[in-house]
Amino acid sequence: MTRRLIVLRHAQAEPLIDGSDHERSLTAEGREQARAAGAHLASGALVPDHVVCSTALRTRQTIELVAEALPHSPPVDFERDLYGADVPAAMELISRTDPDVGTLLVVGHNPTMAQLVGAFMPDEPLDSFPTAGLAAIDLEVEWLYAAPGTGAARLLT
């Protein structure tokens, strides 16, 4: 069974002025970006079976808006550890995915999301991974063994 990992950086968020970075909300443009990302996934037959999402407000809002565009809402695991995770920590969360999941969507933050995608694109340097950036990684292994070198990434947006 081929597995597909979809990586989504959260949509544009309000700047941090006072308060907690964890509680920053999406801007109006960010809400549009998230809806467009959902429409892109739905139109490309890239509907996830399951989602792993950071607990930050902007990522929670992003997945809510993405899910509105999908033909069905996949189950979502909100993972505090994804907020601020590095690539090895993100890969650890991915490796815990149920083997029956064919397509997993991870919604997180830069620089980790960019670095995660870039790790699966060794021959093509990743110049940027903007807000609401989407990439698909086709894996040749089960989730438990997912690691750079076990699949190939391509940018979707």
Coordinates of C-alpha atoms in Angstrom, one line a residue:
M1 CA 0.0 0.0 0.0
T2 CA 1.4 3.3 -1.0
R3 CA 1.1 6.0 1.6
R4 CA 0.8 9.7 1.0
L5 CA 1.9 12.4 3.4
I6 CA 0.4 15.8 2.8
V7 CA 2.2 18.7 4.5
L8 CA 0.4 22.0 5.1
R9 CA 1.8 25.0 6.7
H10 CA -0.9 27.0 8.5
A11 CA -2.5 29.9 6.7
Q12 CA -1.6 33.5 7.4
A13 CA -1.9 34.6 11.0
E14 CA -2.2 37.9 12.8
P15 CA 1.1 39.3 13.9
L16 CA 2.2 38.7 17.5
I17 CA 1.7 42.0 19.3
D18 CA 0.8 41.0 22.9
G19 CA -0.1 37.7 24.3
S20 CA 0.7 34.2 23.3
D21 CA 2.1 33.1 19.9
H22 CA 0.1 29.8 20.5
E23 CA -3.2 31.8 20.4
R24 CA -2.6 33.9 17.2
S25 CA -5.7 33.8 15.0
L26 CA -5.9 33.7 11.2
T27 CA -6.3 36.9 9.2
A28 CA -9.1 37.3 6.7
E29 CA -6.5 36.5 4.0
G30 CA -5.5 33.4 6.0
R31 CA -9.0 32.2 6.1
E32 CA -9.2 32.5 2.3
Q33 CA -5.9 30.7 2.0
A34 CA -7.1 27.8 4.1
R35 CA -10.3 27.5 2.1
A36 CA -8.3 27.5 -1.1
A37 CA -6.0 24.8 0.3
G38 CA -9.0 22.6 1.1
A39 CA -10.5 23.1 -2.4
H40 CA -7.1 22.2 -3.9
L41 CA -6.9 19.0 -1.9
A42 CA -10.5 18.1 -2.8
S43 CA -10.1 18.9 -6.5
G44 CA -6.9 16.9 -6.7
A45 CA -8.3 13.8 -5.1
L46 CA -5.9 14.3 -2.2
V47 CA -8.4 13.9 0.6
P48 CA -6.8 12.8 3.8
D49 CA -7.9 9.8 5.8
H50 CA -6.5 11.3 9.0
V51 CA -5.0 14.6 10.2
V52 CA -2.3 15.4 12.7
C53 CA -2.5 19.1 13.6
S54 CA -0.6 21.4 16.0
T55 CA -2.7 22.7 18.9
A56 CA -2.0 26.4 18.0
L57 CA -5.1 28.4 17.2
R58 CA -4.0 29.3 13.7
T59 CA -3.5 25.6 12.8
R60 CA -6.8 24.6 14.3
Q61 CA -8.5 27.3 12.4
T62 CA -6.7 26.2 9.2
I63 CA -7.8 22.6 9.4
E64 CA -11.4 23.6 10.2
L65 CA -11.5 25.7 7.0
V66 CA -9.7 23.1 4.9
A67 CA -12.1 20.4 6.1
E68 CA -15.1 22.4 5.0
A69 CA -14.0 21.9 1.4
L70 CA -13.5 18.2 1.7
P71 CA -16.1 15.6 0.8
H72 CA -15.9 14.2 4.4
S73 CA -14.1 15.5 7.5
P74 CA -11.2 13.2 8.5
P75 CA -10.5 12.5 12.1
V76 CA -8.0 15.0 13.6
D77 CA -5.4 14.4 16.3
F78 CA -4.4 17.7 17.9
E79 CA -0.8 17.3 19.0
R80 CA 0.8 19.9 21.3
D81 CA 4.2 18.4 20.5
L82 CA 3.8 19.4 16.9
Y83 CA 3.9 23.1 18.0
G84 CA 7.6 23.9 18.0
A85 CA 8.6 20.4 16.9
D86 CA 11.7 19.9 14.8
V87 CA 11.8 17.5 11.9
P88 CA 12.7 14.4 14.0
A89 CA 9.9 15.1 16.4
A90 CA 7.4 15.6 13.5
M91 CA 8.6 12.3 12.0
E92 CA 8.0 10.6 15.3
L93 CA 4.4 11.8 15.3
I94 CA 4.0 10.6 11.7
S95 CA 5.5 7.2 12.5
R96 CA 2.7 6.6 15.0
T97 CA 0.0 6.8 12.3
D98 CA -2.4 3.8 12.1
P99 CA -1.1 1.5 9.3
D100 CA -4.6 1.5 7.7
V101 CA -4.3 5.3 7.0
G102 CA -3.5 5.8 3.3
T103 CA -3.2 9.6 3.3
L104 CA -2.1 11.6 6.2
L105 CA -2.3 15.4 6.4
V106 CA 0.1 17.2 8.8
V107 CA -0.8 20.8 9.7
G108 CA 2.1 22.7 11.4
H109 CA 4.5 25.6 11.4
N110 CA 7.6 26.8 9.7
P111 CA 10.5 26.2 9.7
T112 CA 9.6 22.6 10.5
M113 CA 7.1 22.1 7.7
A114 CA 9.5 23.5 5.1
Q115 CA 12.4 21.4 6.5
L116 CA 10.2 18.3 6.4
V117 CA 9.3 18.8 2.8
G118 CA 12.8 19.7 1.9
A119 CA 14.1 16.5 3.5
F120 CA 12.2 14.6 0.8
M121 CA 13.5 16.8 -2.0
P122 CA 17.2 16.3 -1.8
D123 CA 17.9 17.1 -5.5
E124 CA 15.8 20.3 -5.5
P125 CA 16.4 23.0 -2.9
L126 CA 13.3 24.3 -1.4
D127 CA 13.4 28.1 -1.8
S128 CA 10.3 28.8 0.3
F129 CA 7.2 27.3 1.8
P130 CA 4.7 30.1 2.2
T131 CA 1.7 30.2 4.5
A132 CA -0.9 27.6 3.4
G133 CA 1.9 26.0 1.4
L134 CA 1.0 22.4 0.4
A135 CA 3.2 19.5 -0.5
A136 CA 2.6 15.8 -1.1
I137 CA 5.1 13.1 -0.2
D138 CA 4.6 9.7 -1.7
L139 CA 6.1 7.2 0.6
E140 CA 7.4 3.7 -0.3
V141 CA 7.2 2.4 3.3
E142 CA 4.7 2.1 6.2
W143 CA 4.3 5.0 8.5
L144 CA 6.4 3.4 11.1
Y145 CA 9.4 3.5 8.8
A146 CA 8.8 6.9 7.2
A147 CA 12.0 9.0 7.0
P148 CA 13.8 11.2 4.4
G149 CA 14.9 8.9 1.6
T150 CA 11.8 6.7 1.8
G151 CA 9.7 8.8 -0.6
A152 CA 9.6 11.8 -2.9
A153 CA 8.0 15.2 -2.3
R154 CA 6.3 17.5 -4.8
L155 CA 5.0 21.0 -4.1
L156 CA 1.3 21.4 -4.7
T157 CA 1.0 25.1 -4.2

